[in-house]
Amino acid sequence: MPELPEVETTRRGIDAVATGHVLERMVVHESRMRWPIPKDLPDLVGGQVVRACKRRGKYLLIEFDQGTQLIHLGMSGSLRSVQNGELLRKHDHVEWHFSHATLRLHDPRRFGSVLWHSKSDGPVEQHPLLKKLGVEPFDSIFDADWLKKGLAGRQVSIKQALLAGDIVVGAGNIYASESLFRARIHPKTQAARVSLIRCARLVEALRNTLSDALDSGGSTLRDYVNATGEAGAYFTLHAAVYERAGEPCRVCATPIKRIVQGQRATYFCPSCQKI
DNA sequence: CTTTAACCCTGGAGGC
DNA sequence: TGCCTCCAGGGTTAAA
């Protein structure tokens, strides 16, 4: 799925289309997503003004006066703006119709979700899916100390701890590998054994990896399409290790290795990255 | 408490 | 132009 840069790119795209405008109609073509899309959601938001389009981790938050829609893109989701009346494609599951454009959620695997959090249930940050999320990577509170404290007592690998998202959000499977490469940390290093110095390196590496991806349009994915429908090529052009097993490290030419951690592929340079 | 692995689902790639 | 296996951006959930 879209990792944080892709989600943020999407947020900017839909913000430009939706914020301050009346959502004339929401249409659900397929409600069987990660969780069923609530049946009463279209009636709840139809005719309402979109007040803001925000993001928390990889969740998109569409704010209305009565509450917030939570949208997750899962592994294969994309949310893009199309001209009103553009032909529906296979796997276009949800539409948000505005007078000047339509937003479409396209998600072949349907791991994504569209949920509702009513204002009467308190701040959206308290939603069960959001309240356990770690800090945002660009929040100033996220520093070496924060990371070190978060890793304390964890027996899992640093790769898995980073991916878990309960210390810091935003590192998906691609950027977890890429960030560890930049920080020169071996992905199998025990989380609790990562030193403060290396935590500092990892904080910087994660931020640099994410902001580089954001600068190039948040487009790590083979078939990724951002909110305006523009495909990107950051990943194919710039990945240092991801999906490069057997190919030479861009720094030292040692063949990149692929291992499996927690049922997910990890890529690293066995020479540059130390335990 | 932490950790693990099953699971949700479609489609593309590659072997035969 | 078929069939089969493996793999893919995520993350919740039940079980150990």
CSV table of C-alpha atoms (C1' of nucleotides) in Angstrom, one decimal:
chain,number,residue,atom,x,y,z
A,1,MET,CA,0.0,0.0,0.0
A,2,PRO,CA,0.7,3.3,-0.1
A,3,GLU,CA,3.1,4.2,2.7
A,4,LEU,CA,3.1,7.6,4.4
A,5,PRO,CA,4.4,9.7,1.5
A,6,GLU,CA,1.8,8.3,-0.8
A,7,VAL,CA,-1.0,8.9,1.7
A,8,GLU,CA,0.2,12.4,2.4
A,9,THR,CA,0.3,13.1,-1.4
A,10,THR,CA,-3.2,11.7,-1.6
A,11,ARG,CA,-4.3,13.9,1.3
A,12,ARG,CA,-3.0,17.0,-0.5
A,13,GLY,CA,-4.8,16.0,-3.7
A,14,ILE,CA,-8.2,15.5,-2.1
A,15,ASP,CA,-7.8,18.5,0.2
A,16,ALA,CA,-7.6,20.7,-2.9
A,17,VAL,CA,-10.7,19.1,-4.3
A,18,ALA,CA,-12.9,18.7,-1.2
A,19,THR,CA,-12.1,21.1,1.5
A,20,GLY,CA,-14.7,23.9,1.8
A,21,HIS,CA,-17.0,22.3,-0.7
A,22,VAL,CA,-20.4,20.6,-0.3
A,23,LEU,CA,-20.2,16.8,-0.8
A,24,GLU,CA,-23.3,16.5,-3.0
A,25,ARG,CA,-23.4,12.7,-2.8
A,26,MET,CA,-21.4,9.7,-1.6
A,27,VAL,CA,-22.0,6.5,-3.5
A,28,VAL,CA,-20.8,3.0,-2.3
A,29,HIS,CA,-20.6,0.5,-5.1
A,30,GLU,CA,-18.9,-2.2,-3.0
A,31,SER,CA,-19.2,-2.1,0.8
A,32,ARG,CA,-17.1,-5.3,1.5
A,33,MET,CA,-13.8,-3.8,2.5
A,34,ARG,CA,-11.6,-4.5,5.5
A,35,TRP,CA,-14.7,-3.7,7.5
A,36,PRO,CA,-18.1,-3.2,5.9
A,37,ILE,CA,-18.7,0.4,5.0
A,38,PRO,CA,-21.6,1.6,7.2
A,39,LYS,CA,-24.8,1.6,5.3
A,40,ASP,CA,-26.0,4.9,6.6
A,41,LEU,CA,-22.7,6.7,5.8
A,42,PRO,CA,-23.8,8.2,2.5
A,43,ASP,CA,-26.9,9.7,4.0
A,44,LEU,CA,-24.9,11.0,6.9
A,45,VAL,CA,-22.4,13.0,4.9
A,46,GLY,CA,-24.4,13.8,1.7
A,47,GLY,CA,-25.1,17.5,1.4
A,48,GLN,CA,-22.5,18.3,4.1
A,49,VAL,CA,-19.5,20.6,3.8
A,50,VAL,CA,-16.1,19.1,4.0
A,51,ARG,CA,-14.3,21.1,6.6
A,52,ALA,CA,-10.8,19.6,6.3
A,53,CYS,CA,-8.8,16.7,4.9
A,54,LYS,CA,-6.2,15.5,7.4
A,55,ARG,CA,-4.0,12.5,8.0
A,56,ARG,CA,-3.0,10.4,11.0
A,57,GLY,CA,-0.4,7.8,10.2
A,58,LYS,CA,-1.8,6.2,7.0
A,59,TYR,CA,-5.4,7.1,7.8
A,60,LEU,CA,-7.0,9.9,5.8
A,61,LEU,CA,-9.4,11.9,7.9
A,62,ILE,CA,-12.2,13.8,6.1
A,63,GLU,CA,-13.8,16.1,8.6
A,64,PHE,CA,-17.5,17.2,8.5
A,65,ASP,CA,-19.4,19.2,11.1
A,66,GLN,CA,-20.9,16.0,12.6
A,67,GLY,CA,-17.8,13.8,12.6
A,68,THR,CA,-15.0,12.4,10.6
A,69,GLN,CA,-14.6,9.8,7.8
A,70,LEU,CA,-11.6,7.6,8.3
A,71,ILE,CA,-10.2,6.2,5.1
A,72,HIS,CA,-7.4,3.7,4.8
A,73,LEU,CA,-6.0,2.6,1.5
A,74,GLY,CA,-4.8,-0.8,2.6
A,75,MET,CA,-2.3,-2.5,0.3
A,76,SER,CA,-3.7,-1.6,-3.1
A,77,GLY,CA,-5.9,1.4,-2.6
A,78,SER,CA,-5.8,4.7,-4.3
A,79,LEU,CA,-8.0,7.7,-4.0
A,80,ARG,CA,-8.0,10.1,-7.0
A,81,SER,CA,-9.9,12.9,-8.5
A,82,VAL,CA,-11.7,12.3,-11.8
A,83,GLN,CA,-13.9,14.4,-14.0
A,84,ASN,CA,-17.6,14.1,-13.2
A,85,GLY,CA,-19.1,11.3,-15.4
A,86,GLU,CA,-15.8,9.5,-16.1
A,87,LEU,CA,-16.4,5.8,-16.7
A,88,LEU,CA,-16.2,3.6,-13.6
A,89,ARG,CA,-13.4,1.1,-13.6
A,90,LYS,CA,-13.4,-2.3,-12.1
A,91,HIS,CA,-12.6,-2.0,-8.3
A,92,ASP,CA,-13.8,1.6,-8.1
A,93,HIS,CA,-15.7,1.0,-4.8
A,94,VAL,CA,-16.6,4.4,-3.4
A,95,GLU,CA,-17.3,7.8,-5.0
A,96,TRP,CA,-17.6,11.2,-3.4
A,97,HIS,CA,-19.4,13.6,-5.8
A,98,PHE,CA,-18.7,17.3,-5.7
A,99,SER,CA,-20.1,19.9,-8.2
A,100,HIS,CA,-16.7,20.3,-9.9
A,101,ALA,CA,-15.1,16.8,-9.5
A,102,THR,CA,-15.5,13.3,-8.2
A,103,LEU,CA,-13.1,11.5,-5.8
A,104,ARG,CA,-12.9,7.7,-6.4
A,105,LEU,CA,-11.6,5.0,-4.1
A,106,HIS,CA,-10.0,2.2,-6.2
A,107,ASP,CA,-8.9,-0.9,-4.3
A,108,PRO,CA,-8.5,-4.3,-6.0
A,109,ARG,CA,-7.6,-6.2,-2.8
A,110,ARG,CA,-10.2,-4.4,-0.6
A,111,PHE,CA,-7.9,-4.3,2.4
A,112,GLY,CA,-8.8,-0.6,2.7
A,113,SER,CA,-11.6,0.8,4.7
A,114,VAL,CA,-14.0,3.7,5.0
A,115,LEU,CA,-15.3,4.3,8.5
A,116,TRP,CA,-17.1,7.0,10.4
A,117,HIS,CA,-16.4,8.6,13.8
A,118,SER,CA,-19.1,10.8,15.2
A,119,LYS,CA,-18.2,13.9,16.9
A,120,SER,CA,-20.5,12.9,19.8
A,121,ASP,CA,-18.1,10.0,20.5
A,122,GLY,CA,-15.2,12.4,21.3
A,123,PRO,CA,-12.1,13.5,19.4
A,124,VAL,CA,-11.3,11.3,16.4
A,125,GLU,CA,-7.8,10.7,17.9
A,126,GLN,CA,-9.6,8.5,20.4
A,127,HIS,CA,-10.9,6.2,17.7
A,128,PRO,CA,-9.8,2.6,18.5
A,129,LEU,CA,-7.8,2.5,15.2
A,130,LEU,CA,-6.0,5.7,15.9
A,131,LYS,CA,-5.4,5.8,19.7
A,132,LYS,CA,-2.6,3.3,19.7
A,133,LEU,CA,-0.6,4.8,16.9
A,134,GLY,CA,2.9,6.1,17.5
A,135,VAL,CA,3.9,9.7,16.9
A,136,GLU,CA,4.2,11.3,13.5
A,137,PRO,CA,7.7,11.0,12.2
A,138,PHE,CA,8.1,14.8,11.7
A,139,ASP,CA,6.7,15.7,15.1
A,140,SER,CA,9.4,17.3,17.1
A,141,ILE,CA,8.7,14.9,20.0
A,142,PHE,CA,10.1,12.1,17.8
A,143,ASP,CA,13.8,12.1,18.5
A,144,ALA,CA,16.5,9.6,19.6
A,145,ASP,CA,15.3,9.5,23.2
A,146,TRP,CA,11.7,8.9,22.2
A,147,LEU,CA,12.8,6.1,19.9
A,148,LYS,CA,15.1,4.5,22.4
A,149,LYS,CA,12.4,4.5,25.1
A,150,GLY,CA,9.9,3.0,22.6
A,151,LEU,CA,12.4,0.2,21.7
A,152,ALA,CA,13.2,-0.6,25.4
A,153,GLY,CA,12.2,-4.1,26.4
A,154,ARG,CA,11.4,-5.2,22.9
A,155,GLN,CA,12.9,-8.6,21.9
A,156,VAL,CA,11.7,-8.3,18.2
A,157,SER,CA,14.0,-7.0,15.5
A,158,ILE,CA,14.4,-3.3,14.8
A,159,LYS,CA,12.7,-3.8,11.4
A,160,GLN,CA,9.6,-5.3,13.0
A,161,ALA,CA,9.5,-2.7,15.8
A,162,LEU,CA,9.7,0.1,13.2
A,163,LEU,CA,7.0,-1.5,11.1
A,164,ALA,CA,4.7,-2.0,14.1
A,165,GLY,CA,3.8,1.7,14.1
A,166,ASP,CA,3.2,2.0,17.8
A,167,ILE,CA,6.4,4.0,18.4
A,168,VAL,CA,6.4,6.1,15.2
A,169,VAL,CA,4.1,5.8,12.3
A,170,GLY,CA,4.9,6.1,8.6
A,171,ALA,CA,7.5,3.4,7.9
A,172,GLY,CA,5.9,0.8,5.7
A,173,ASN,CA,7.7,-2.2,4.4
A,174,ILE,CA,9.6,-0.3,1.7
A,175,TYR,CA,10.7,2.6,3.8
A,176,ALA,CA,11.5,0.4,6.8
A,177,SER,CA,14.2,-1.3,4.8
A,178,GLU,CA,15.3,1.9,3.1
A,179,SER,CA,15.6,3.8,6.4
A,180,LEU,CA,17.6,1.0,8.1
A,181,PHE,CA,20.0,1.0,5.1
A,182,ARG,CA,20.4,4.8,5.4
A,183,ALA,CA,21.0,4.4,9.1
A,184,ARG,CA,23.4,1.5,8.5
A,185,ILE,CA,21.6,-0.7,11.0
A,186,HIS,CA,21.1,-4.4,10.3
A,187,PRO,CA,17.4,-5.2,10.2
A,188,LYS,CA,17.8,-8.2,12.5
A,189,THR,CA,19.3,-6.1,15.4
A,190,GLN,CA,17.3,-6.6,18.5
A,191,ALA,CA,15.1,-3.5,19.0
A,192,ALA,CA,16.2,-3.0,22.6
A,193,ARG,CA,19.9,-3.2,21.7
A,194,VAL,CA,19.9,-0.3,19.3
A,195,SER,CA,22.1,2.4,20.9
A,196,LEU,CA,21.1,6.0,21.4
A,197,ILE,CA,23.5,7.1,18.7
A,198,ARG,CA,22.0,4.7,16.3
A,199,CYS,CA,18.5,5.7,17.3
A,200,ALA,CA,19.5,9.3,16.4
A,201,ARG,CA,20.8,8.0,13.0
A,202,LEU,CA,17.5,6.1,12.4
A,203,VAL,CA,15.4,9.1,13.3
A,204,GLU,CA,17.2,11.2,10.7
A,205,ALA,CA,17.2,8.3,8.2
A,206,LEU,CA,13.5,7.8,8.5
A,207,ARG,CA,12.7,11.5,8.1
A,208,ASN,CA,15.1,11.8,5.1
A,209,THR,CA,13.7,8.7,3.4
A,210,LEU,CA,10.1,9.9,3.9
A,211,SER,CA,10.7,13.5,2.8
A,212,ASP,CA,12.7,12.4,-0.3
A,213,ALA,CA,9.7,10.2,-1.2
A,214,LEU,CA,7.3,13.0,-0.6
A,215,ASP,CA,9.4,15.4,-2.7
A,216,SER,CA,9.1,13.0,-5.6
A,217,GLY,CA,5.4,12.9,-5.4
A,218,GLY,CA,5.0,10.0,-3.0
A,219,SER,CA,5.1,7.3,-5.6
A,220,THR,CA,6.9,4.2,-4.4
A,221,LEU,CA,4.5,1.8,-6.0
A,222,ARG,CA,4.6,0.0,-9.3
A,223,ASP,CA,1.0,1.0,-10.0
A,224,TYR,CA,0.6,3.9,-7.7
A,225,VAL,CA,-1.6,6.8,-8.8
A,226,ASN,CA,-1.8,9.9,-6.8
A,227,ALA,CA,-4.9,12.0,-6.2
A,228,THR,CA,-4.7,13.8,-9.6
A,229,GLY,CA,-4.0,10.5,-11.4
A,230,GLU,CA,-0.3,11.1,-12.0
A,231,ALA,CA,1.9,8.0,-11.8
A,232,GLY,CA,5.3,8.3,-10.1
A,233,ALA,CA,8.6,6.5,-10.3
A,234,TYR,CA,10.5,7.3,-7.1
A,235,PHE,CA,10.7,3.7,-6.1
A,236,THR,CA,12.0,2.3,-9.4
A,237,LEU,CA,14.6,5.1,-9.7
A,238,HIS,CA,15.8,5.4,-6.2
A,239,ALA,CA,15.3,2.4,-4.0
A,240,ALA,CA,18.6,1.6,-2.4
A,241,VAL,CA,17.7,-2.0,-1.3
A,242,TYR,CA,14.0,-2.7,-1.7
A,243,GLU,CA,13.4,-5.5,-4.2
A,244,ARG,CA,17.1,-5.4,-5.2
A,245,ALA,CA,18.1,-8.8,-3.9
A,246,GLY,CA,21.2,-10.0,-5.6
A,247,GLU,CA,21.9,-6.6,-7.1
A,248,PRO,CA,25.0,-4.7,-6.0
A,249,CYS,CA,24.8,-2.3,-3.1
A,250,ARG,CA,24.9,1.3,-4.4
A,251,VAL,CA,27.5,2.1,-1.8
A,252,CYS,CA,29.8,-0.9,-1.6
A,253,ALA,CA,28.7,-3.3,-4.4
A,254,THR,CA,28.0,-6.2,-2.1
A,255,PRO,CA,25.0,-8.1,-3.2
A,256,ILE,CA,21.8,-7.0,-1.5
A,257,LYS,CA,20.1,-9.7,0.6
A,258,ARG,CA,16.5,-10.6,1.0
A,259,ILE,CA,15.2,-12.2,4.3
A,260,VAL,CA,11.7,-12.6,5.8
A,261,GLN,CA,10.8,-11.1,9.1
A,262,GLY,CA,7.3,-11.4,10.5
A,263,GLN,CA,6.1,-12.7,7.2
A,264,ARG,CA,7.3,-9.6,5.3
A,265,ALA,CA,10.3,-9.3,3.0
A,266,THR,CA,13.3,-7.3,4.3
A,267,TYR,CA,16.1,-6.1,2.1
A,268,PHE,CA,19.5,-5.0,3.3
A,269,CYS,CA,23.2,-4.7,2.5
A,270,PRO,CA,25.0,-7.3,4.7
A,271,SER,CA,28.2,-5.3,4.5
A,272,CYS,CA,27.0,-1.7,5.1
A,273,GLN,CA,24.4,-2.6,7.8
A,274,LYS,CA,25.8,-3.9,11.1
A,275,ILE,CA,24.0,-5.6,14.0
B,1,DC,C1',2.6,-7.5,29.1
B,2,DT,C1',5.0,-9.2,24.3
B,3,DT,C1',5.2,-12.0,20.3
B,4,DT,C1',3.5,-14.8,16.4
B,5,DA,C1',1.0,-16.1,12.6
B,6,DA,C1',-3.4,-16.4,10.3
B,7,DC,C1',-6.2,-13.8,7.7
B,8,DC,C1',-8.8,-10.4,4.7
B,9,DC,C1',-8.5,-10.2,-1.3
B,10,DT,C1',-7.2,-9.7,-6.3
B,11,DG,C1',-3.9,-9.8,-9.8
B,12,DG,C1',0.7,-10.0,-11.9
B,13,DA,C1',4.7,-12.9,-12.9
B,14,DG,C1',6.9,-16.9,-14.0
B,15,DG,C1',7.2,-22.1,-14.5
B,16,DC,C1',5.4,-25.8,-17.1
C,1,DT,C1',-4.1,-19.4,-25.0
C,2,DG,C1',-4.3,-22.6,-19.4
C,3,DC,C1',-3.1,-24.0,-14.7
C,4,DC,C1',-0.4,-23.7,-10.7
C,5,DT,C1',2.4,-21.4,-7.2
C,6,DC,C1',4.4,-17.5,-5.2
C,7,DC,C1',4.4,-12.8,-4.2
C,8,DA,C1',2.8,-7.8,-3.3
C,9,DG,C1',2.3,-1.4,-0.4
C,10,DG,C1',-1.1,-3.1,5.7
C,11,DG,C1',-2.7,-4.1,10.0
C,12,DT,C1',-6.3,-6.3,13.0
C,13,DT,C1',-7.1,-10.2,15.8
C,14,DA,C1',-6.8,-14.4,18.2
C,15,DA,C1',-3.9,-17.4,20.3
C,16,DA,C1',0.5,-18.6,22.5
